[in-house]
């Protein structure tokens, strides 16, 4: 994955805190996923900033964790699920 | 930090069980279409009163307090409510993800923009077929060209678009062309929903049930499209219980996830609850929603799995299917409190097999009974109490 790719939530996908669930959730057409804390932290940063910026920010917040590979793996899966999107450098999937 | 973590239900959080996560507001049963498979009750014409704007907003507020997060605005045709923009705006402010489930009839670009401004999150647009003539044949008046224009406008205004179509004997063979239409219109999701035989669809069952060969062909075509559309258009093929030979966990279990409200305020534990015998449906106009959800007889009637008789009682998959669909049990076995006859273990399963086999035999086409006010009165009389 290209570290200069701008990562955003996919069209129609919304992230919000649900008091009733005491958790962040991801909402999309007729569906919901309750997020654990780390997934919520990553997805909250998917606001159009670059992957490199996301990793820097997460590293700043969690200095004791090795965030790089885990974040990449998570985002690749989130993209397959249709939760996040970014343009590939060569415009191919 | 792994990807699996996102889709699990982490134990440190509050369990989702027991929250009406999905609130379905059937804001009106008025509809410009007359689809012969409509899921509204046969007696819909008896629902003359509709909740006011204030009453709906109160329902939304109370549902949010119970944990509801997805709101379906449905009908009938919800666009016939002049206050739809207000309802969307209030729901969105309360934190709902707002889904409009519409035929598109009554929509135009200005209204689309106003709904967008109000915060509408997503539109599910229903089609009947891939062309005008067949649309009319299924829905009385299908408004096909208008729908196509609205689909384009939905896409152009940046909404995620869900293309929905109910599949049956008359349109299954058009599946390739239907998927091509969805593709050309820029659909993000396609829901290919095979007819479930309740309500009007049960009444029209003989005309709507496809042959098994039709279904197999449609599934194969869908699979080819999945390969082609990967990433751009997600396709969901929802089978029919009759053909899948498997009871589905209807409503994810009674009183666990789903809370419907009919136009007049009757609270519905499932879409078809108004047609089930012996259920007194409480009204949101008179009873607080929490009391309805937690304490009403209607929502407790089939809650949990303990009440199910054999063959469910000792079945190893009971926790997954919850005994299936109460409406199918009632319509096929005459008793809503028995195993769904679509399950091969049901003592009434032969009735499902007989219906599937009958659909395979060649015969003259049965005329459709359209969902009209007139037919509703003919079938269910003109009293005012749908429960009587």
Coordinates of C-alpha atoms in Angstrom, one line a residue:
Chain A
X1 CA 0.0 0.0 0.0
X2 CA 1.2 3.4 -1.0
X3 CA 1.9 5.5 2.1
X4 CA 0.9 8.7 0.4
X5 CA -2.6 7.4 -0.3
X6 CA -5.4 9.4 1.1
X7 CA -7.6 7.2 3.2
X8 CA -11.3 8.1 3.9
X9 CA -14.4 6.4 5.0
X10 CA -16.3 5.1 2.0
X11 CA -19.4 6.9 0.7
X12 CA -22.3 6.4 3.0
X13 CA -20.2 5.1 5.9
X14 CA -20.4 6.9 9.2
X15 CA -18.5 6.5 12.4
X16 CA -20.0 7.5 15.7
X17 CA -19.9 6.9 19.4
X18 CA -23.0 4.9 20.7
X19 CA -23.7 5.6 24.4
X20 CA -26.1 2.6 24.6
X21 CA -23.2 0.3 23.5
X22 CA -20.4 2.2 25.1
X23 CA -18.5 1.7 21.9
X24 CA -17.8 3.3 18.6
X25 CA -19.8 1.9 15.7
X26 CA -19.5 2.0 12.0
X27 CA -22.8 2.6 10.2
X28 CA -23.5 1.9 6.6
X29 CA -26.7 1.2 4.5
X30 CA -28.9 -1.0 6.7
X31 CA -25.9 -2.2 8.7
X32 CA -23.7 -1.7 11.7
X33 CA -20.4 -3.0 13.1
X34 CA -19.5 -2.5 16.8
X35 CA -15.8 -1.6 16.8
X36 CA -13.2 -2.5 19.4
X37 CA -11.0 0.3 20.6
X38 CA -8.1 -0.1 18.2
X39 CA -10.4 -0.4 15.2
X40 CA -12.2 2.7 16.3
X41 CA -9.0 4.6 16.7
X42 CA -7.8 3.8 13.2
X43 CA -11.1 4.4 11.5
X44 CA -11.5 7.8 13.3
X45 CA -8.4 8.9 11.5
X46 CA -9.7 7.9 8.1
X47 CA -10.6 11.5 7.2
X48 CA -8.7 12.0 4.0
X49 CA -5.2 12.2 5.6
X50 CA -2.5 10.0 4.1
X51 CA -1.6 6.6 5.4
X52 CA 1.8 7.9 6.5
X53 CA 0.1 10.6 8.6
X54 CA -2.2 8.1 10.1
X55 CA 0.6 5.9 11.2
X56 CA 2.5 8.8 12.6
X57 CA -0.5 9.9 14.6
X58 CA -1.1 6.4 15.9
X59 CA 2.5 6.0 16.9
X60 CA 2.4 9.3 18.7
X61 CA -0.7 8.1 20.7
X62 CA 0.6 4.6 21.3
X63 CA 4.3 5.0 21.6
X64 CA 4.8 1.5 23.0
X65 CA 3.0 -0.3 20.2
X66 CA 4.4 -1.4 16.8
X67 CA 1.6 0.1 14.7
X68 CA 2.7 0.0 11.1
X69 CA 2.0 -3.5 9.8
X70 CA -1.1 -4.0 11.9
X71 CA -2.6 -0.8 10.5
X72 CA -1.9 -1.8 7.0
X73 CA -3.4 -5.2 7.5
X74 CA -6.5 -3.7 9.1
X75 CA -7.0 -1.1 6.4
X76 CA -6.7 -3.7 3.6
X77 CA -9.4 -5.7 5.3
X78 CA -11.6 -2.6 5.9
X79 CA -11.3 -1.8 2.2
X80 CA -12.4 -5.2 1.2
X81 CA -15.4 -4.8 3.5
X82 CA -16.2 -1.5 1.8
X83 CA -15.7 0.6 4.9
X84 CA -12.8 2.8 3.6
X85 CA -11.5 3.8 0.3
X86 CA -8.4 5.3 -1.3
X87 CA -7.0 5.6 -4.8
X88 CA -4.2 3.3 -5.7
X89 CA -1.1 4.9 -7.2
X90 CA -1.5 3.1 -10.4
X91 CA -5.4 3.4 -10.4
X92 CA -5.8 -0.3 -10.4
X93 CA -7.1 -2.7 -7.7
Chain B
X1 CA -4.8 -4.4 16.3
X2 CA -6.0 -6.9 13.9
X3 CA -8.8 -6.7 11.3
X4 CA -10.9 -9.4 13.0
X5 CA -11.3 -7.2 16.0
X6 CA -13.6 -4.9 14.2
X7 CA -16.3 -7.4 13.3
X8 CA -16.4 -9.2 16.6
X9 CA -18.5 -8.2 19.5
X10 CA -15.9 -7.2 22.0
X11 CA -16.8 -8.4 25.5
X12 CA -15.7 -5.2 27.2
X13 CA -18.6 -3.4 25.6
X14 CA -22.3 -3.6 26.2
X15 CA -23.9 -6.5 24.5
X16 CA -26.0 -5.8 21.5
X17 CA -28.5 -8.4 22.5
X18 CA -31.8 -7.1 23.5
X19 CA -31.6 -3.7 21.8
X20 CA -34.0 -2.7 19.0
X21 CA -31.0 -1.7 16.8
X22 CA -33.3 -1.6 13.7
X23 CA -36.3 0.6 13.9
X24 CA -38.6 0.3 10.9
X25 CA -41.0 3.2 10.5
X26 CA -43.8 2.4 8.1
X27 CA -44.9 6.0 7.9
X28 CA -47.8 5.3 5.5
X29 CA -49.5 2.4 3.7
X30 CA -50.5 4.7 0.8
X31 CA -48.6 3.8 -2.3
X32 CA -48.7 4.6 -6.0
X33 CA -47.6 1.1 -6.9
X34 CA -49.6 -2.1 -6.5
X35 CA -46.9 -4.8 -6.4
X36 CA -48.4 -8.2 -6.2
X37 CA -45.7 -9.3 -3.7
X38 CA -46.1 -6.4 -1.3
X39 CA -45.1 -7.2 2.3
X40 CA -47.7 -4.9 3.8
X41 CA -50.6 -6.7 5.5
X42 CA -53.5 -7.8 3.2
X43 CA -55.7 -5.6 5.3
X44 CA -53.6 -2.5 4.8
X45 CA -56.7 -0.5 3.7
X46 CA -58.0 -0.6 7.2
X47 CA -55.1 1.6 8.5
X48 CA -56.7 4.9 8.0
X49 CA -55.0 7.0 10.7
X50 CA -51.4 7.9 10.5
X51 CA -49.2 9.1 13.3
X52 CA -48.4 12.8 13.3
X53 CA -45.0 14.3 12.8
X54 CA -44.7 14.9 16.5
X55 CA -45.7 11.3 17.3
X56 CA -43.1 9.9 14.9
X57 CA -40.3 12.1 16.4
X58 CA -41.3 11.0 19.8
X59 CA -41.0 7.4 18.7
X60 CA -37.5 8.1 17.2
X61 CA -36.4 9.8 20.5
X62 CA -37.6 6.9 22.6
X63 CA -36.1 4.3 20.3
X64 CA -32.7 6.0 20.4
X65 CA -32.8 5.8 24.2
X66 CA -33.3 2.0 23.8
X67 CA -30.3 1.8 21.6
X68 CA -31.8 2.0 18.1
X69 CA -29.3 3.2 15.5
X70 CA -30.6 2.2 12.1
X71 CA -33.9 3.8 11.0
X72 CA -35.8 2.5 8.0
X73 CA -38.3 5.0 6.6
X74 CA -40.6 2.8 4.6
X75 CA -44.3 2.2 3.7
X76 CA -46.2 2.1 1.5
X77 CA -44.4 4.9 -0.2
X78 CA -42.8 7.2 2.4
X79 CA -42.5 10.0 -0.1
X80 CA -46.2 10.5 0.2
X81 CA -45.6 12.0 3.6
X82 CA -45.1 15.7 3.2
X83 CA -43.2 15.8 6.4
X84 CA -40.6 13.3 5.3
X85 CA -37.8 15.9 5.3
X86 CA -38.7 16.9 8.8
X87 CA -38.7 13.3 10.0
X88 CA -35.3 12.6 8.3
X89 CA -33.9 15.8 9.9
X90 CA -35.1 15.0 13.4
X91 CA -33.9 11.4 13.1
X92 CA -30.5 12.4 11.9
X93 CA -30.1 14.9 14.7
X94 CA -30.9 12.2 17.2
X95 CA -28.0 10.1 15.7
X96 CA -29.8 7.6 13.5
X97 CA -28.4 6.3 10.3
X98 CA -31.4 7.1 8.1
X99 CA -32.4 4.8 5.3
X100 CA -35.1 5.7 2.9
X101 CA -36.8 2.7 1.3
X102 CA -38.7 4.0 -1.7
X103 CA -40.1 3.3 -5.1
X104 CA -38.8 6.7 -6.2
X105 CA -42.3 7.7 -7.3
X106 CA -42.9 11.2 -5.9
X107 CA -39.1 12.0 -5.9
X108 CA -37.5 14.7 -8.0
X109 CA -34.1 16.4 -7.9
X110 CA -35.3 19.2 -5.6
X111 CA -36.7 16.8 -3.1
X112 CA -33.5 14.7 -3.3
X113 CA -31.5 17.8 -2.5
X114 CA -33.8 18.7 0.4
X115 CA -33.5 15.2 1.9
X116 CA -29.7 15.4 1.5
X117 CA -29.7 18.6 3.4
X118 CA -31.9 17.1 6.1
X119 CA -29.2 14.5 6.6
X120 CA -30.6 11.5 4.8
X121 CA -27.8 8.8 4.7
X122 CA -28.9 6.4 2.1
X123 CA -31.6 5.6 -0.4
X124 CA -32.8 2.1 -1.3
X125 CA -34.6 2.3 -4.7
X126 CA -36.8 -0.5 -5.7
X127 CA -37.2 -1.7 -9.2
X128 CA -39.6 -4.3 -10.5
X129 CA -37.9 -5.3 -13.7
X130 CA -35.3 -4.2 -16.3
X131 CA -37.9 -2.7 -18.6
X132 CA -41.1 -0.8 -18.6
X133 CA -43.7 -3.4 -19.8
X134 CA -42.8 -6.0 -17.2
X135 CA -42.6 -3.4 -14.5
X136 CA -46.2 -2.5 -15.2
X137 CA -47.2 -6.1 -15.3
X138 CA -45.8 -6.7 -11.8
X139 CA -46.7 -3.4 -10.1
X140 CA -49.8 -2.2 -11.9
X141 CA -47.9 0.9 -12.9
X142 CA -44.2 0.5 -12.7
X143 CA -43.0 4.0 -13.5
X144 CA -39.9 2.4 -14.9
X145 CA -38.5 5.4 -16.8
X146 CA -39.0 7.7 -13.8
X147 CA -37.2 5.3 -11.6
X148 CA -34.3 5.2 -14.0
X149 CA -34.0 9.0 -14.0
X150 CA -34.2 9.1 -10.2
X151 CA -31.5 6.4 -9.9
X152 CA -29.2 8.6 -11.9
X153 CA -30.1 11.6 -9.8
X154 CA -29.4 9.7 -6.6
X155 CA -26.0 8.7 -7.9
X156 CA -25.2 12.2 -9.1
X157 CA -26.0 13.7 -5.7
X158 CA -23.5 11.5 -4.1
X159 CA -25.8 9.2 -2.1
X160 CA -24.8 5.6 -1.8
X161 CA -27.4 3.8 -3.9
X162 CA -28.9 0.4 -3.1
X163 CA -30.7 -1.1 -6.1
X164 CA -33.4 -3.4 -4.8
X165 CA -35.5 -5.8 -6.7
X166 CA -37.8 -8.6 -5.7
X167 CA -37.3 -11.7 -7.8
X168 CA -40.0 -14.2 -8.9
X169 CA -41.2 -16.3 -11.8
X170 CA -41.9 -13.3 -14.0
X171 CA -38.6 -11.5 -13.8
X172 CA -35.9 -14.1 -12.8
X173 CA -35.0 -14.9 -16.4
X174 CA -34.2 -11.2 -16.9
X175 CA -31.4 -11.3 -14.2
X176 CA -28.6 -10.5 -16.6
X177 CA -30.3 -7.5 -17.9
X178 CA -31.4 -6.4 -14.4
X179 CA -27.8 -6.5 -13.2
X180 CA -26.7 -4.7 -16.3
X181 CA -29.2 -2.0 -15.5
X182 CA -28.0 -1.7 -11.9
X183 CA -24.4 -1.5 -13.2
X184 CA -25.3 1.2 -15.7
X185 CA -27.1 3.2 -13.0
X186 CA -24.0 3.2 -10.8
X187 CA -25.5 1.1 -8.0
X188 CA -23.2 0.6 -5.0
X189 CA -25.2 -2.3 -3.7
X190 CA -27.6 -4.6 -5.4
X191 CA -30.2 -6.6 -3.4
X192 CA -31.6 -9.4 -5.3
X193 CA -34.4 -10.4 -2.9
X194 CA -36.2 -13.6 -3.9
X195 CA -39.9 -13.4 -2.9
X196 CA -40.7 -14.5 0.6
X197 CA -44.2 -15.9 0.6
X198 CA -46.1 -13.9 3.2
X199 CA -48.7 -11.1 2.8
X200 CA -49.6 -10.4 -0.8
X201 CA -46.9 -12.7 -2.1
X202 CA -48.5 -15.7 -0.3
X203 CA -51.8 -14.7 -1.9
X204 CA -50.1 -14.6 -5.3
X205 CA -47.9 -17.6 -4.6
X206 CA -48.9 -19.7 -7.6
X207 CA -48.2 -16.9 -10.0
X208 CA -44.9 -15.9 -8.4
X209 CA -43.1 -19.1 -7.5
X210 CA -40.3 -19.8 -10.0
X211 CA -39.1 -23.1 -11.3
X212 CA -35.9 -24.5 -9.7
X213 CA -34.2 -24.2 -13.1
X214 CA -35.0 -20.5 -13.2
X215 CA -33.4 -20.0 -9.7
X216 CA -30.3 -22.0 -10.6
X217 CA -29.8 -20.0 -13.7
X218 CA -30.2 -16.7 -11.8
X219 CA -27.7 -17.8 -9.2
X220 CA -25.1 -18.7 -11.9
X221 CA -25.6 -15.4 -13.7
X222 CA -25.3 -13.5 -10.4
X223 CA -22.0 -15.3 -9.6
X224 CA -20.6 -14.3 -13.0
X225 CA -21.6 -10.7 -12.2
X226 CA -20.0 -10.9 -8.8
X227 CA -16.6 -11.7 -10.5
X228 CA -17.0 -8.8 -12.9
X229 CA -18.4 -6.2 -10.5
X230 CA -16.0 -7.0 -7.7
X231 CA -15.2 -3.8 -5.7
X232 CA -17.5 -1.4 -7.5
X233 CA -20.9 -3.0 -7.0
X234 CA -21.7 -5.4 -4.2
X235 CA -24.4 -8.0 -5.0
X236 CA -26.5 -9.7 -2.4
X237 CA -28.6 -12.7 -3.6
X238 CA -31.2 -13.4 -0.9
X239 CA -32.7 -16.8 -1.4
X240 CA -36.3 -17.9 -0.8
X241 CA -36.9 -20.0 2.3
X242 CA -39.1 -22.4 0.2
X243 CA -36.2 -23.3 -2.1
X244 CA -33.3 -23.0 0.3
X245 CA -34.9 -25.9 2.4
X246 CA -33.8 -24.1 5.5
X247 CA -35.6 -21.9 8.1
X248 CA -34.0 -18.5 8.4
X249 CA -33.5 -16.7 11.7
X250 CA -36.4 -14.4 11.1
X251 CA -35.9 -10.9 12.7
X252 CA -32.7 -12.4 14.2
X253 CA -35.0 -13.8 16.8
X254 CA -38.3 -12.3 18.0
X255 CA -37.9 -9.2 20.1
X256 CA -34.1 -9.1 19.9
X257 CA -33.2 -6.6 17.2
X258 CA -36.2 -5.4 15.2
X259 CA -38.9 -3.0 16.2
X260 CA -41.4 -2.0 13.5
X261 CA -44.1 0.7 13.8
X262 CA -47.1 0.6 11.5
X263 CA -48.6 3.9 10.1
X264 CA -51.2 4.1 12.8
X265 CA -48.7 3.4 15.6
X266 CA -49.1 -0.3 16.2
X267 CA -45.7 -1.7 17.3
X268 CA -44.7 -4.7 15.2
X269 CA -42.3 -7.4 16.4
X270 CA -42.0 -8.5 12.7
X271 CA -43.2 -7.1 9.4
X272 CA -46.1 -9.6 9.3
X273 CA -47.2 -9.4 12.9
X274 CA -50.5 -7.7 12.2
X275 CA -51.6 -10.8 10.3
X276 CA -50.7 -13.3 13.1
X277 CA -53.7 -14.5 15.2
X278 CA -53.7 -13.9 18.9
X279 CA -51.3 -11.0 19.1
X280 CA -52.6 -7.8 20.6
X281 CA -50.3 -5.1 19.1
X282 CA -49.6 -2.3 21.5
X283 CA -49.7 1.3 20.1
X284 CA -46.9 3.8 20.4
X285 CA -49.5 6.5 20.6
X286 CA -50.7 5.2 24.0
X287 CA -47.8 3.2 25.5
X288 CA -44.2 4.2 26.1
X289 CA -41.8 2.5 23.7
X290 CA -39.7 1.0 26.5
X291 CA -42.8 -0.7 28.0
X292 CA -43.7 -2.0 24.6
X293 CA -40.3 -3.4 23.9
X294 CA -39.6 -4.9 27.3
X295 CA -43.0 -5.8 28.8
X296 CA -45.7 -6.1 26.1
X297 CA -47.3 -9.4 25.5
X298 CA -46.7 -9.0 21.8
X299 CA -43.0 -8.6 22.1
X300 CA -42.7 -11.4 24.7
X301 CA -44.9 -13.8 22.9
X302 CA -42.2 -15.5 20.9
X303 CA -39.2 -14.1 22.6
X304 CA -36.4 -16.6 23.4
X305 CA -36.5 -20.2 22.1
X306 CA -37.9 -22.0 25.2
X307 CA -41.5 -22.1 23.9
X308 CA -40.7 -23.9 20.7
X309 CA -42.0 -27.5 20.5
X310 CA -40.3 -30.5 18.8
X311 CA -38.6 -30.9 16.4
X312 CA -37.1 -27.5 17.4
X313 CA -36.8 -28.1 21.1
X314 CA -34.0 -30.7 20.9
X315 CA -32.5 -29.4 17.6
X316 CA -28.8 -28.5 17.6
X317 CA -29.3 -25.4 15.3
X318 CA -32.1 -23.8 17.3
X319 CA -29.9 -21.1 18.6
X320 CA -29.1 -20.1 15.0
X321 CA -32.5 -20.2 13.3
X322 CA -34.8 -19.6 16.4
X323 CA -37.4 -21.9 14.7
X324 CA -37.7 -19.7 11.6
X325 CA -40.5 -17.5 10.6
X326 CA -43.7 -17.2 12.6
X327 CA -45.7 -16.0 9.6
X328 CA -44.7 -19.0 7.5
X329 CA -45.6 -21.3 10.4
X330 CA -49.0 -19.7 10.5
X331 CA -49.6 -19.7 6.8
X332 CA -48.3 -23.2 6.1
X333 CA -49.1 -25.1 9.3
X334 CA -52.0 -23.0 10.6
X335 CA -50.2 -22.3 13.9
X336 CA -47.6 -19.6 14.4
X337 CA -46.1 -21.4 17.4
X338 CA -44.7 -24.4 15.6
X339 CA -41.5 -25.1 13.6
X340 CA -41.3 -23.1 10.3
X341 CA -42.4 -25.6 7.7
X342 CA -39.6 -24.5 5.3
X343 CA -37.3 -26.6 7.7
X344 CA -37.0 -30.2 6.4
X345 CA -37.5 -31.4 10.0
X346 CA -40.9 -29.8 10.2
X347 CA -43.8 -32.3 10.1
X348 CA -45.4 -29.9 7.6
X349 CA -42.4 -29.7 5.2
X350 CA -44.3 -31.7 2.6
X351 CA -46.4 -28.6 1.9
X352 CA -43.4 -26.6 1.0
X353 CA -42.0 -29.4 -1.2
X354 CA -45.4 -29.7 -2.9
X355 CA -45.5 -26.0 -3.7
X356 CA -42.0 -26.1 -5.1
X357 CA -42.8 -29.1 -7.2
X358 CA -46.0 -27.6 -8.5
X359 CA -44.1 -24.5 -9.6
X360 CA -41.9 -26.8 -11.7
X361 CA -44.9 -28.3 -13.6
X362 CA -46.0 -26.5 -16.8
X363 CA -49.3 -24.8 -16.5
X364 CA -51.3 -21.8 -17.4
X365 CA -50.1 -18.5 -15.9
X366 CA -52.1 -17.4 -12.9
X367 CA -53.3 -13.8 -12.9
X368 CA -51.8 -11.5 -10.3
X369 CA -54.0 -10.0 -7.5
X370 CA -52.6 -6.5 -7.2
X371 CA -52.1 -4.7 -3.9
X372 CA -55.0 -2.2 -4.2
X373 CA -57.3 -0.7 -1.7
X374 CA -60.2 -2.4 -3.4
X375 CA -58.5 -5.9 -3.2
X376 CA -57.5 -5.2 0.4
X377 CA -61.1 -4.6 1.3
X378 CA -62.3 -7.6 -0.7
X379 CA -59.8 -9.9 1.1
X380 CA -59.9 -8.5 4.6
X381 CA -63.2 -6.5 4.8
X382 CA -63.5 -2.9 5.6
X383 CA -63.5 -2.8 9.4
X384 CA -61.0 -0.6 11.2
X385 CA -59.2 -3.0 13.4
X386 CA -56.6 -5.1 11.6
X387 CA -56.4 -7.3 14.6
X388 CA -60.0 -8.3 14.8

